[in-house]
Amino acid sequence: MSWEPVIGLEIHIHLKTRTKMFCRCEVAYLEPENTRTCPVCLAHPGSLPVPNAKAIEWTIKLGLALDCEIAEHAVFHRKNYFYPDNPKGYQISQYDEPLCLNGRLVVPGPEGDARVGIVRAHLEEDAAKNVHTGTAEGRISGASATLVDFNRAGTPLVEIVTQPDLRSADQARRFLQLLRRTVVELGISDAEMEKGSLRFDVNVSVRPEGSEELRTRTELKNLNSFAFAARAIEREVERQIGIYDSGGEVEQETLHFDPTAESAPPLRSKEEAQDYRYLPEPDLVPLEPPRELVDRVRAELPELPGERVRRLAAELGHDLAGDLVTSGRDRLYERISGDDRRAVANVLMNQFAVSGVDPGAVDADELATLIAARSRIPRDRFLEALAASGDPGFSAETYLGDGLVADTAELEPIVERILAANPGQVEAYRGGKEGLLGFFVGQVMKATQGKADPRVVNELVRAKLSSS
Amino acid sequence: MAISRDEVLRVARLARLELTEDEVERFTEQLSAILEAVAKVSELDLSEVEPTAHPLELVNAWAEDEPRPSISVEDALANAPDREAGFFKVPPA
Amino acid sequence: MIETVRLTAEEAMGLVERGEVSGAELHRAYLDAIAERDGELHSYLRTVEEPGGDGVPIAFKDLISTRGVETTAGSKILSGYVPVYDATVATRCKDARLTLLGKTNMDEFAMGSSTENSGFGPTRNPWDPTRVPGGSSGGSAAAVAAGLAPWALGSDTGGSVKQPASLCGVVGLRPTYGTVSRYGIVAFASSLDQIGPMTKTVRDCALLYRIVAGRDPCDTTTVGLPQPVKIPEREDLKGVRIGVPRELNEAEGIEPGVKELTERTIGLCGELGAEVGETSLPRSVEFGLPCYYLVAPAEASSNLARYDGVRYGIRVEGEGGVRAMYDRTRDAGFGDEPKRRIMLGTYALSAGYYEAYYGQAQKVRTVIADEHAAAFRDFDVLVSPTSPTVAFELGAKTSNPLAMYLSDVLTIPSNMAGLPGLSIPCGLSDGLPVGFQLIGPQFSENTLFHVGHALERAIGFDFVPGRLR
């Protein structure tokens, strides 16, 4: 029996508006507790919500980038539940009339484009932050109190729900990377997991390959990176297949991962279906996005990352193209001339990436020159040059030196060839005739038509002769 | 009874009300009577009628993304039943 | 020595403007009267010693947030809660230089028709202290009737301004939904709550409405008034078409004395030059109460979820975690009526029941709105008694919630449609006041003031309770 994974994602993204979703407190990261609050986000008696126009516009922008229909009539709903981080006792969210519906994100891949359906994207507010404190009284476990900070309460969130169209852990990872890149390029969110501005849960089930059925799914929560998520998905898929193969049934469960302990097995819980008692928010009137607004936002959309991946895949293959785009280096790549495209891409993804230089600060022509000459520069000088490539007035020329080949990786095989071809002289050198060093260096220089850097050759020959 | 004792207990739990036994009995009876009376709305066939969520037909009421001053930490915590430094403090969640 | 028992707000304004009396002196005079007479009535929960303005004093129902002044909404769960901000209506009154006398008693979270549901003891009717003042704005109504405030603000959801005004012999306006800000008003039912003036005269009512009404950016359910408020002057009703909906006027439970006075007042309309005719609201009265008692508790069950002992109000300590604390705190802090309505509302919204109950009730609202709109094609104002009865005795209806709910049978239907309603006293039945209800289409307050003022002048009702003259 051959199985295929059936994977869906639920992603939450913080919009980086200046103010909160329903009040005009400034959204701020890492401010002292409860310094960004007001009667509205503290849910004082009598307070009322006032929606953030920018958050609405940016949700429409995201919806359009995901090819969604923008609702003609959208409504906010109350989602009722009790928890200390939920000051009103309800969250203002959207239920059956969300702002964006029925879209798709196309994830280019080596197996072809994967069209991942987007069920909906809607606007809601984030909860406050709970800090569970321990006890000093020698109790074994359990917090002694919960401390609540309402600075985050009310931050605008967009929730995106996909169809269960993802068919592998790797595809899920690439989807998340592409979605993240899209969101960042739209300028609506930093989408950084470490900062909490992007969070996601995964729904996983399996089914016989080729069938259309949807079997019981489990939910994976609290995954703290795309890579970790891919591994967790793979393990869960294997686990489920194992269960079906041995004649069992997969149970509906939620797996809570520990973001600080990757190898720790997840806690399993059967979460009771919650009755949220949704009702249309009586304190807010409906949204009917004007056509001119939607048209303007659509016209302002940049060329999206997915399209660029597809374009670059033709010359670089999907993996390299995908990496370039999702890491934000493809614009720079396109500005760097040079015949060896793969070389350019590889440098950008490896040595340049490590340098930490901002791609936007780089003079593409200088970097092109540097990359083309890289085999003629000692490795550490090349890295030094890359690290400076973002500085104003950077010139590749100053790092090129005399154009001699100094790359030990290139010269080593030549040295070895010369030594192997002259065993008698090697033995004589090792016997004490150190003057023969010049002979070997000369042979290497002849073999490289004088292009090798003699100092580097000298060191290499010495090293090779003293070893063995 | 239009509402059972179990339903009353379920609803009380959803609403986070810890009822005494006496309250459960009394409310079961009273809520039953009230529910019977309000169930009258189902006598009308309103399948063709749109619900009224708002008495006025307003749409698109929002505000620009311009910050207003937040209140001080002291004001935020002024009425807090329990606090620790600048945090609200509650029994463990 | 200022005689507060008879002083209208307009007269007080005149005294201050002419320099005959200062705002501070007026404030003091009312505080003295409260000290003297409110022990018996308990219309105030607390008073404010220092005058907050140099103008006419005013009392606020205790669900209006007042910065620095305790605000309880009549509930123990908010004992000791002192807001750090002012409701918009409070700010507008401050801007008009009105000075706050104090916060008046009310049914807890505005849930009730007698003020007997207050967490702090009932208020008594100044006309007969063995009887209720009505509710939920009973404190404000009693304060105005007893001359303990020249005017007051109350709130109306199912009739909580109109009905106590009727029972206490004062004027009460429930405005068009959306014309007065709810920002800072402790919420009961968001799509129904409105703040309304409670005054001795219709002109006072218009003056106070003009101060508080108008769009508020902090409340996105508000709109600007299409026309400025007109303080009424005309004393005739020529050209006005008055409709008498038979279902409102023949509803079950209307006392004979109330019926008689209502009919007399309708006759008076004709004498003043109005065209009077019969009309019908076929389903609004029969289905109004059940509709209200689904919509309002549903919204309330959600609005009252924030009272959880975390950020303000009381907290009951004990064993266990935060959920146990919620349960204990809410059980101790809420009285019976909020508990009933919260549970009813939770039930009506719960999975599987939403369509049949809350969903259906929201559709009934549409039916009610359509029926009123149809009636208003032929008439400018619809009339009826405000309350089926005069003030009943304390304790008479407290053991039977449904009987208490019936007090609102005449005020609820137009409320469900978001329509304005004015109640004016039209006479005494067995020595107790009877209120006459005027209902208009949206934004028709000026018409209601006109008709109300003309009738008021013609009726000549003495708004000072007999025992206080």
CSV table of C-alpha atoms in Angstrom, one decimal, chain A residues 47 49 70 95 117 140 171 200 247 260 340 351 367 398 419:
chain,number,residue,atom,x,y,z
A,47,SER,CA,-14.9,50.7,25.8
A,49,PRO,CA,-13.4,49.0,19.1
A,70,ILE,CA,-12.1,40.2,-2.0
A,95,TYR,CA,-16.2,33.9,10.9
A,117,GLY,CA,-5.5,26.5,-2.4
A,140,ILE,CA,7.7,20.1,41.9
A,171,GLN,CA,6.6,21.2,-0.1
A,200,PHE,CA,1.7,28.5,12.1
A,247,GLY,CA,-4.4,-2.2,11.1
A,260,THR,CA,12.9,25.2,23.4
A,340,ASP,CA,28.6,31.6,-15.1
A,351,GLN,CA,30.0,33.1,0.9
A,367,LEU,CA,30.5,42.5,-7.2
A,398,THR,CA,41.7,46.9,-4.7
A,419,LEU,CA,55.6,15.9,-7.2
